[in-house]
């Protein structure tokens, strides 16, 4: 998703946002139309979440509307949208066989849902480890004397098996040393907490979906004009909780 112009009000005129989505998806082959893989569909929904964030921007200042929010809040709308790809009722509306029009068979959907939790425990501690290591490097003011000890200490809480001798993660951790995620790597997992918890409200209040959607729209429209936690609590009625994410990951008993 690319934003060419964010929503804003200038000299009494409202500028509407200009946004595009360009994907590098599976192309059509011969007479067959382009058939997207499930991951491509997830990407499409993900990017559409970013696009919605920009399109619904209703702020006064371009620097505070749409996706111009704090770094650890920007993936909430996009990851939130991915949840719809696993919901039978929503899939039934569009996930159809391109020749027969048949809906996605239930057993296939169950396999997709099951694949969501495959090796999730390992993936979770791996992500937490990256976040802890990032913070270990960035929450100190004194020089680091022993980089290996710092890494060992930071990763100890999530160690699944003893680290192999001579195997260091930090020199290859390009996200924090070359990728702009310094002291912000945690935001990947944090955004998952937010998106799972926010989506849970749509499940809990399915009968009240129009109101929940209106509240979520209000959260998106506010962009970065208010503190994310204030916006989130207005939507959810409370602070975010990790239970919905743990349940989705198959890690909640
Ligand atoms: Zn994204």
PDB file of C-alpha atoms and ligand atoms in Angstrom:
ATOM      1  CA  UNK A   1       0.000   0.000   0.000  1.00  0.00           C
ATOM      2  CA  UNK A   2       1.325   3.438  -0.861  1.00  0.00           C
ATOM      3  CA  UNK A   3      -0.122   6.727   0.340  1.00  0.00           C
ATOM      4  CA  UNK A   4       0.333   9.563  -2.155  1.00  0.00           C
ATOM      5  CA  UNK A   5      -1.623  12.094  -0.140  1.00  0.00           C
ATOM      6  CA  UNK A   6      -2.914  11.840   3.422  1.00  0.00           C
ATOM      7  CA  UNK A   7      -6.261  13.299   4.455  1.00  0.00           C
ATOM      8  CA  UNK A   8      -6.034  16.875   5.753  1.00  0.00           C
ATOM      9  CA  UNK A   9      -7.853  20.179   5.954  1.00  0.00           C
ATOM     10  CA  UNK A  10      -6.038  23.087   4.325  1.00  0.00           C
ATOM     11  CA  UNK A  11      -7.354  26.638   4.128  1.00  0.00           C
ATOM     12  CA  UNK A  12     -10.872  25.405   4.801  1.00  0.00           C
ATOM     13  CA  UNK A  13     -10.706  22.703   2.115  1.00  0.00           C
ATOM     14  CA  UNK A  14     -10.665  19.005   2.836  1.00  0.00           C
ATOM     15  CA  UNK A  15      -8.025  17.089   0.886  1.00  0.00           C
ATOM     16  CA  UNK A  16      -9.085  13.496   0.423  1.00  0.00           C
ATOM     17  CA  UNK A  17      -6.470  10.761   0.698  1.00  0.00           C
ATOM     18  CA  UNK A  18      -4.966   9.185  -2.421  1.00  0.00           C
ATOM     19  CA  UNK A  19      -3.839   5.617  -1.866  1.00  0.00           C
ATOM     20  CA  UNK A  20      -2.847   2.721  -4.081  1.00  0.00           C
ATOM     21  CA  UNK A  21      -2.332  -0.959  -3.523  1.00  0.00           C
ATOM     22  CA  UNK A  22       0.029  -2.764  -5.865  1.00  0.00           C
ATOM     23  CA  UNK A  23       0.669  -6.465  -5.355  1.00  0.00           C
ATOM     24  CA  UNK A  24       3.125  -8.880  -6.860  1.00  0.00           C
ATOM     25  CA  UNK A  25       0.613 -11.740  -7.011  1.00  0.00           C
ATOM     26  CA  UNK A  26       0.415 -14.959  -9.001  1.00  0.00           C
ATOM     27  CA  UNK A  27      -0.270 -13.990 -12.615  1.00  0.00           C
ATOM     28  CA  UNK A  28      -2.898 -15.623 -14.877  1.00  0.00           C
ATOM     29  CA  UNK A  29      -1.590 -18.682 -16.720  1.00  0.00           C
ATOM     30  CA  UNK A  30      -2.881 -19.312 -20.254  1.00  0.00           C
ATOM     31  CA  UNK A  31      -6.690 -19.252 -20.140  1.00  0.00           C
ATOM     32  CA  UNK A  32      -6.715 -19.600 -16.390  1.00  0.00           C
ATOM     33  CA  UNK A  33      -7.347 -16.451 -14.356  1.00  0.00           C
ATOM     34  CA  UNK A  34      -4.953 -15.358 -11.612  1.00  0.00           C
ATOM     35  CA  UNK A  35      -5.480 -17.758  -8.707  1.00  0.00           C
ATOM     36  CA  UNK A  36      -4.133 -16.379  -5.462  1.00  0.00           C
ATOM     37  CA  UNK A  37      -2.458 -18.543  -2.851  1.00  0.00           C
ATOM     38  CA  UNK A  38      -3.799 -18.293   0.688  1.00  0.00           C
ATOM     39  CA  UNK A  39      -0.738 -16.246   1.700  1.00  0.00           C
ATOM     40  CA  UNK A  40      -1.423 -13.836  -1.151  1.00  0.00           C
ATOM     41  CA  UNK A  41      -5.005 -13.425   0.070  1.00  0.00           C
ATOM     42  CA  UNK A  42      -3.659 -12.696   3.562  1.00  0.00           C
ATOM     43  CA  UNK A  43      -1.314 -10.084   2.086  1.00  0.00           C
ATOM     44  CA  UNK A  44      -4.202  -8.525   0.164  1.00  0.00           C
ATOM     45  CA  UNK A  45      -6.317  -8.246   3.322  1.00  0.00           C
ATOM     46  CA  UNK A  46      -3.308  -7.014   5.312  1.00  0.00           C
ATOM     47  CA  UNK A  47      -2.512  -4.225   2.864  1.00  0.00           C
ATOM     48  CA  UNK A  48      -6.185  -3.346   2.553  1.00  0.00           C
ATOM     49  CA  UNK A  49      -6.162  -2.754   6.331  1.00  0.00           C
ATOM     50  CA  UNK A  50      -3.368  -0.183   5.867  1.00  0.00           C
ATOM     51  CA  UNK A  51      -5.304   1.326   2.949  1.00  0.00           C
ATOM     52  CA  UNK A  52      -8.478   1.624   5.075  1.00  0.00           C
ATOM     53  CA  UNK A  53      -6.486   3.332   7.815  1.00  0.00           C
ATOM     54  CA  UNK A  54      -5.399   5.940   5.259  1.00  0.00           C
ATOM     55  CA  UNK A  55      -8.748   6.224   3.459  1.00  0.00           C
ATOM     56  CA  UNK A  56     -10.747   6.725   6.652  1.00  0.00           C
ATOM     57  CA  UNK A  57      -8.357   9.377   7.951  1.00  0.00           C
ATOM     58  CA  UNK A  58     -10.419  12.353   9.070  1.00  0.00           C
ATOM     59  CA  UNK A  59      -7.853  14.495  10.819  1.00  0.00           C
ATOM     60  CA  UNK A  60      -6.846  18.075  10.208  1.00  0.00           C
ATOM     61  CA  UNK A  61      -3.115  17.527   9.781  1.00  0.00           C
ATOM     62  CA  UNK A  62      -1.658  15.191   7.179  1.00  0.00           C
ATOM     63  CA  UNK A  63       1.144  14.279   9.583  1.00  0.00           C
ATOM     64  CA  UNK A  64      -1.403  12.979  12.100  1.00  0.00           C
ATOM     65  CA  UNK A  65      -3.955  11.183   9.925  1.00  0.00           C
ATOM     66  CA  UNK A  66      -4.203   7.725   8.463  1.00  0.00           C
ATOM     67  CA  UNK A  67      -1.180   5.522   9.007  1.00  0.00           C
ATOM     68  CA  UNK A  68       0.846   8.323  10.621  1.00  0.00           C
ATOM     69  CA  UNK A  69       0.515   6.798  14.049  1.00  0.00           C
ATOM     70  CA  UNK A  70       2.990   5.532  16.598  1.00  0.00           C
ATOM     71  CA  UNK A  71       5.161   2.749  15.315  1.00  0.00           C
ATOM     72  CA  UNK A  72       3.708   0.085  17.621  1.00  0.00           C
ATOM     73  CA  UNK A  73       0.132   0.862  16.541  1.00  0.00           C
ATOM     74  CA  UNK A  74       0.483   0.978  12.774  1.00  0.00           C
ATOM     75  CA  UNK A  75       0.004  -2.771  12.187  1.00  0.00           C
ATOM     76  CA  UNK A  76      -3.244  -3.049  14.151  1.00  0.00           C
ATOM     77  CA  UNK A  77      -5.612  -2.298  11.215  1.00  0.00           C
ATOM     78  CA  UNK A  78      -3.671  -4.486   8.782  1.00  0.00           C
ATOM     79  CA  UNK A  79      -3.263  -7.518  11.016  1.00  0.00           C
ATOM     80  CA  UNK A  80      -6.835  -7.093  12.197  1.00  0.00           C
ATOM     81  CA  UNK A  81      -8.033  -7.549   8.600  1.00  0.00           C
ATOM     82  CA  UNK A  82      -6.171 -10.872   8.245  1.00  0.00           C
ATOM     83  CA  UNK A  83      -8.503 -12.394  10.846  1.00  0.00           C
ATOM     84  CA  UNK A  84     -11.378 -12.310   8.349  1.00  0.00           C
ATOM     85  CA  UNK A  85      -9.566 -14.826   6.145  1.00  0.00           C
ATOM     86  CA  UNK A  86     -10.166 -17.541   8.740  1.00  0.00           C
ATOM     87  CA  UNK A  87     -13.877 -16.909   9.415  1.00  0.00           C
ATOM     88  CA  UNK A  88     -16.244 -19.437   7.754  1.00  0.00           C
ATOM     89  CA  UNK A  89     -19.141 -16.954   7.517  1.00  0.00           C
ATOM     90  CA  UNK A  90     -16.996 -14.349   5.735  1.00  0.00           C
ATOM     91  CA  UNK A  91     -15.155 -16.873   3.546  1.00  0.00           C
ATOM     92  CA  UNK A  92     -18.499 -18.152   2.297  1.00  0.00           C
ATOM     93  CA  UNK A  93     -19.077 -14.751   0.685  1.00  0.00           C
ATOM     94  CA  UNK A  94     -16.055 -14.748  -1.593  1.00  0.00           C
ATOM     95  CA  UNK A  95     -13.871 -17.862  -1.268  1.00  0.00           C
ATOM     96  CA  UNK A  96     -15.355 -19.811  -4.167  1.00  0.00           C
ATOM     97  CA  UNK A  97     -14.046 -22.204  -6.774  1.00  0.00           C
ATOM     98  CA  UNK A  98     -13.270 -20.169  -9.877  1.00  0.00           C
ATOM     99  CA  UNK A  99     -15.008 -22.654 -12.236  1.00  0.00           C
ATOM    100  CA  UNK A 100     -17.844 -24.237 -10.247  1.00  0.00           C
ATOM    101  CA  UNK A 101     -18.621 -21.362  -7.828  1.00  0.00           C
ATOM    102  CA  UNK A 102     -18.531 -23.919  -5.031  1.00  0.00           C
ATOM    103  CA  UNK A 103     -17.760 -22.615  -1.517  1.00  0.00           C
ATOM    104  CA  UNK A 104     -14.496 -23.561   0.176  1.00  0.00           C
ATOM    105  CA  UNK A 105     -14.947 -27.125   1.551  1.00  0.00           C
ATOM    106  CA  UNK A 106     -15.144 -27.228   5.331  1.00  0.00           C
ATOM    107  CA  UNK A 107     -12.301 -29.722   5.768  1.00  0.00           C
ATOM    108  CA  UNK A 108      -9.989 -27.476   3.762  1.00  0.00           C
ATOM    109  CA  UNK A 109     -10.918 -24.555   5.981  1.00  0.00           C
ATOM    110  CA  UNK A 110     -10.232 -26.654   9.075  1.00  0.00           C
ATOM    111  CA  UNK A 111      -6.810 -27.527   7.707  1.00  0.00           C
ATOM    112  CA  UNK A 112      -6.095 -23.839   7.084  1.00  0.00           C
ATOM    113  CA  UNK A 113      -7.206 -23.021  10.625  1.00  0.00           C
ATOM    114  CA  UNK A 114      -5.074 -25.846  12.051  1.00  0.00           C
ATOM    115  CA  UNK A 115      -2.041 -24.634  10.098  1.00  0.00           C
ATOM    116  CA  UNK A 116      -2.358 -21.316  11.948  1.00  0.00           C
ATOM    117  CA  UNK A 117      -1.091 -22.916  15.152  1.00  0.00           C
ATOM    118  CA  UNK A 118       1.586 -25.138  13.602  1.00  0.00           C
ATOM    119  CA  UNK A 119       4.854 -24.644  15.564  1.00  0.00           C
ATOM    120  CA  UNK A 120       3.306 -21.511  17.045  1.00  0.00           C
ATOM    121  CA  UNK A 121       4.938 -22.036  20.457  1.00  0.00           C
ATOM    122  CA  UNK A 122       8.388 -21.976  18.886  1.00  0.00           C
ATOM    123  CA  UNK A 123       7.514 -19.019  16.657  1.00  0.00           C
ATOM    124  CA  UNK A 124       6.186 -17.110  19.679  1.00  0.00           C
ATOM    125  CA  UNK A 125       9.287 -17.514  21.846  1.00  0.00           C
ATOM    126  CA  UNK A 126      11.446 -16.696  18.818  1.00  0.00           C
ATOM    127  CA  UNK A 127       9.610 -13.394  18.296  1.00  0.00           C
ATOM    128  CA  UNK A 128       9.742 -12.620  22.016  1.00  0.00           C
ATOM    129  CA  UNK A 129      13.475 -13.363  21.960  1.00  0.00           C
ATOM    130  CA  UNK A 130      14.031 -10.863  19.136  1.00  0.00           C
ATOM    131  CA  UNK A 131      12.094  -8.246  21.109  1.00  0.00           C
ATOM    132  CA  UNK A 132      14.014  -8.917  24.320  1.00  0.00           C
ATOM    133  CA  UNK A 133      17.385  -8.804  22.546  1.00  0.00           C
ATOM    134  CA  UNK A 134      16.463  -5.558  20.817  1.00  0.00           C
ATOM    135  CA  UNK A 135      15.517  -3.957  24.142  1.00  0.00           C
ATOM    136  CA  UNK A 136      18.661  -5.313  25.815  1.00  0.00           C
ATOM    137  CA  UNK A 137      20.726  -3.423  23.231  1.00  0.00           C
ATOM    138  CA  UNK A 138      18.719  -0.239  23.452  1.00  0.00           C
ATOM    139  CA  UNK A 139      17.770   0.324  27.068  1.00  0.00           C
ATOM    140  CA  UNK A 140      21.254   1.041  28.413  1.00  0.00           C
ATOM    141  CA  UNK A 141      23.386   4.145  28.432  1.00  0.00           C
ATOM    142  CA  UNK A 142      26.730   2.550  29.307  1.00  0.00           C
ATOM    143  CA  UNK A 143      28.989   0.838  26.758  1.00  0.00           C
ATOM    144  CA  UNK A 144      28.527  -2.897  26.265  1.00  0.00           C
ATOM    145  CA  UNK A 145      31.700  -4.708  27.345  1.00  0.00           C
ATOM    146  CA  UNK A 146      30.634  -8.259  26.555  1.00  0.00           C
ATOM    147  CA  UNK A 147      28.216  -8.538  23.650  1.00  0.00           C
ATOM    148  CA  UNK A 148      27.967 -12.305  23.958  1.00  0.00           C
ATOM    149  CA  UNK A 149      26.974 -12.088  27.626  1.00  0.00           C
ATOM    150  CA  UNK A 150      24.354  -9.457  26.814  1.00  0.00           C
ATOM    151  CA  UNK A 151      22.810 -11.702  24.176  1.00  0.00           C
ATOM    152  CA  UNK A 152      22.880 -14.771  26.413  1.00  0.00           C
ATOM    153  CA  UNK A 153      21.236 -12.898  29.269  1.00  0.00           C
ATOM    154  CA  UNK A 154      18.583 -11.306  27.058  1.00  0.00           C
ATOM    155  CA  UNK A 155      17.559 -14.613  25.489  1.00  0.00           C
ATOM    156  CA  UNK A 156      17.655 -16.719  28.669  1.00  0.00           C
ATOM    157  CA  UNK A 157      13.923 -16.234  29.502  1.00  0.00           C
ATOM    158  CA  UNK A 158      12.876 -17.731  26.151  1.00  0.00           C
ATOM    159  CA  UNK A 159      15.586 -20.339  25.682  1.00  0.00           C
ATOM    160  CA  UNK A 160      14.116 -23.600  24.392  1.00  0.00           C
ATOM    161  CA  UNK A 161      17.435 -25.416  24.001  1.00  0.00           C
ATOM    162  CA  UNK A 162      20.975 -24.310  24.868  1.00  0.00           C
ATOM    163  CA  UNK A 163      22.511 -21.954  22.296  1.00  0.00           C
ATOM    164  CA  UNK A 164      25.113 -23.549  20.042  1.00  0.00           C
ATOM    165  CA  UNK A 165      28.647 -22.357  20.705  1.00  0.00           C
ATOM    166  CA  UNK A 166      29.678 -19.542  18.363  1.00  0.00           C
ATOM    167  CA  UNK A 167      26.143 -18.900  17.142  1.00  0.00           C
ATOM    168  CA  UNK A 168      25.253 -15.220  17.687  1.00  0.00           C
ATOM    169  CA  UNK A 169      22.074 -13.570  16.600  1.00  0.00           C
ATOM    170  CA  UNK A 170      22.987  -9.907  17.101  1.00  0.00           C
ATOM    171  CA  UNK A 171      25.382  -9.467  14.138  1.00  0.00           C
ATOM    172  CA  UNK A 172      22.642 -10.713  11.794  1.00  0.00           C
ATOM    173  CA  UNK A 173      19.822  -8.783  13.445  1.00  0.00           C
ATOM    174  CA  UNK A 174      19.422  -6.340  10.584  1.00  0.00           C
ATOM    175  CA  UNK A 175      15.941  -5.194  11.686  1.00  0.00           C
ATOM    176  CA  UNK A 176      17.421  -3.311  14.624  1.00  0.00           C
ATOM    177  CA  UNK A 177      20.857  -2.405  13.284  1.00  0.00           C
ATOM    178  CA  UNK A 178      19.911  -1.515   9.710  1.00  0.00           C
ATOM    179  CA  UNK A 179      16.146  -1.748   9.367  1.00  0.00           C
ATOM    180  CA  UNK A 180      14.591   0.992  11.497  1.00  0.00           C
ATOM    181  CA  UNK A 181      13.138  -1.268  14.197  1.00  0.00           C
ATOM    182  CA  UNK A 182      15.623  -0.243  16.908  1.00  0.00           C
ATOM    183  CA  UNK A 183      13.868  -0.443  20.291  1.00  0.00           C
ATOM    184  CA  UNK A 184      10.714  -1.216  18.329  1.00  0.00           C
ATOM    185  CA  UNK A 185      10.958  -4.878  17.386  1.00  0.00           C
ATOM    186  CA  UNK A 186       8.461  -5.745  20.139  1.00  0.00           C
ATOM    187  CA  UNK A 187       5.812  -3.962  18.075  1.00  0.00           C
ATOM    188  CA  UNK A 188       5.362  -7.064  15.863  1.00  0.00           C
ATOM    189  CA  UNK A 189       4.108  -9.149  18.792  1.00  0.00           C
ATOM    190  CA  UNK A 190       2.354  -6.189  20.401  1.00  0.00           C
ATOM    191  CA  UNK A 191       0.374  -5.561  17.216  1.00  0.00           C
ATOM    192  CA  UNK A 192      -0.737  -9.207  17.342  1.00  0.00           C
ATOM    193  CA  UNK A 193      -1.983  -8.717  20.918  1.00  0.00           C
ATOM    194  CA  UNK A 194      -3.950  -5.692  19.710  1.00  0.00           C
ATOM    195  CA  UNK A 195      -5.351  -7.243  16.532  1.00  0.00           C
ATOM    196  CA  UNK A 196      -6.474 -10.484  18.216  1.00  0.00           C
ATOM    197  CA  UNK A 197      -8.031  -8.607  21.137  1.00  0.00           C
ATOM    198  CA  UNK A 198      -9.755  -6.085  18.860  1.00  0.00           C
ATOM    199  CA  UNK A 199     -11.081  -8.847  16.603  1.00  0.00           C
ATOM    200  CA  UNK A 200     -12.406 -10.708  19.637  1.00  0.00           C
ATOM    201  CA  UNK A 201     -14.866  -7.849  20.210  1.00  0.00           C
ATOM    202  CA  UNK A 202     -16.354  -8.527  16.756  1.00  0.00           C
ATOM    203  CA  UNK A 203     -16.838 -12.158  17.812  1.00  0.00           C
ATOM    204  CA  UNK A 204     -18.174 -11.338  21.286  1.00  0.00           C
ATOM    205  CA  UNK A 205     -20.671  -8.809  19.998  1.00  0.00           C
ATOM    206  CA  UNK A 206     -21.613 -10.429  16.698  1.00  0.00           C
ATOM    207  CA  UNK A 207     -25.236  -9.258  17.087  1.00  0.00           C
ATOM    208  CA  UNK A 208     -24.016  -5.722  17.551  1.00  0.00           C
ATOM    209  CA  UNK A 209     -21.633  -5.779  14.585  1.00  0.00           C
ATOM    210  CA  UNK A 210     -22.686  -2.422  13.105  1.00  0.00           C
ATOM    211  CA  UNK A 211     -21.849  -0.632  16.358  1.00  0.00           C
ATOM    212  CA  UNK A 212     -18.537  -2.479  16.773  1.00  0.00           C
ATOM    213  CA  UNK A 213     -17.630  -1.603  13.177  1.00  0.00           C
ATOM    214  CA  UNK A 214     -18.545   2.060  13.778  1.00  0.00           C
ATOM    215  CA  UNK A 215     -16.338   2.119  16.878  1.00  0.00           C
ATOM    216  CA  UNK A 216     -13.447   0.526  14.963  1.00  0.00           C
ATOM    217  CA  UNK A 217     -13.919   3.041  12.170  1.00  0.00           C
ATOM    218  CA  UNK A 218     -13.662   5.842  14.752  1.00  0.00           C
ATOM    219  CA  UNK A 219     -10.364   4.351  15.947  1.00  0.00           C
ATOM    220  CA  UNK A 220      -9.024   4.241  12.363  1.00  0.00           C
ATOM    221  CA  UNK A 221     -10.272   7.726  11.501  1.00  0.00           C
ATOM    222  CA  UNK A 222      -8.477   9.316  14.440  1.00  0.00           C
ATOM    223  CA  UNK A 223      -5.074   8.319  13.012  1.00  0.00           C
ATOM    224  CA  UNK A 224      -2.297   9.675  15.216  1.00  0.00           C
ATOM    225  CA  UNK A 225      -4.313  12.575  16.613  1.00  0.00           C
ATOM    226  CA  UNK A 226      -4.777  10.844  19.964  1.00  0.00           C
ATOM    227  CA  UNK A 227      -2.748   8.509  22.133  1.00  0.00           C
ATOM    228  CA  UNK A 228      -3.167   4.929  20.807  1.00  0.00           C
ATOM    229  CA  UNK A 229      -4.019   3.574  24.242  1.00  0.00           C
ATOM    230  CA  UNK A 230      -6.777   6.173  24.655  1.00  0.00           C
ATOM    231  CA  UNK A 231      -8.169   5.247  21.218  1.00  0.00           C
ATOM    232  CA  UNK A 232      -7.932   1.554  21.925  1.00  0.00           C
ATOM    233  CA  UNK A 233      -9.654   1.784  25.294  1.00  0.00           C
ATOM    234  CA  UNK A 234     -12.448   3.846  23.769  1.00  0.00           C
ATOM    235  CA  UNK A 235     -12.980   1.042  21.236  1.00  0.00           C
ATOM    236  CA  UNK A 236     -12.558  -1.899  23.596  1.00  0.00           C
ATOM    237  CA  UNK A 237     -13.756  -0.419  26.895  1.00  0.00           C
ATOM    238  CA  UNK A 238     -10.569  -1.627  28.593  1.00  0.00           C
ATOM    239  CA  UNK A 239      -6.815  -2.050  28.081  1.00  0.00           C
ATOM    240  CA  UNK A 240      -5.670  -4.754  25.617  1.00  0.00           C
ATOM    241  CA  UNK A 241      -5.280  -8.278  26.988  1.00  0.00           C
ATOM    242  CA  UNK A 242      -3.134 -11.099  25.559  1.00  0.00           C
ATOM    243  CA  UNK A 243      -5.690 -13.914  26.039  1.00  0.00           C
ATOM    244  CA  UNK A 244      -7.250 -13.604  22.573  1.00  0.00           C
ATOM    245  CA  UNK A 245      -3.830 -13.913  20.931  1.00  0.00           C
ATOM    246  CA  UNK A 246      -2.849 -16.897  23.095  1.00  0.00           C
ATOM    247  CA  UNK A 247      -6.146 -18.590  22.254  1.00  0.00           C
ATOM    248  CA  UNK A 248      -5.665 -17.962  18.527  1.00  0.00           C
ATOM    249  CA  UNK A 249      -2.124 -19.307  18.774  1.00  0.00           C
ATOM    250  CA  UNK A 250      -3.390 -22.474  20.479  1.00  0.00           C
ATOM    251  CA  UNK A 251      -1.368 -21.616  23.597  1.00  0.00           C
ATOM    252  CA  UNK A 252      -4.219 -20.862  25.978  1.00  0.00           C
ATOM    253  CA  UNK A 253      -5.524 -23.818  27.960  1.00  0.00           C
TER     254      UNK A 253
HETATM  255 ZN1  LIG B   1       1.785  -4.077   7.455  1.00  0.00          ZN
END
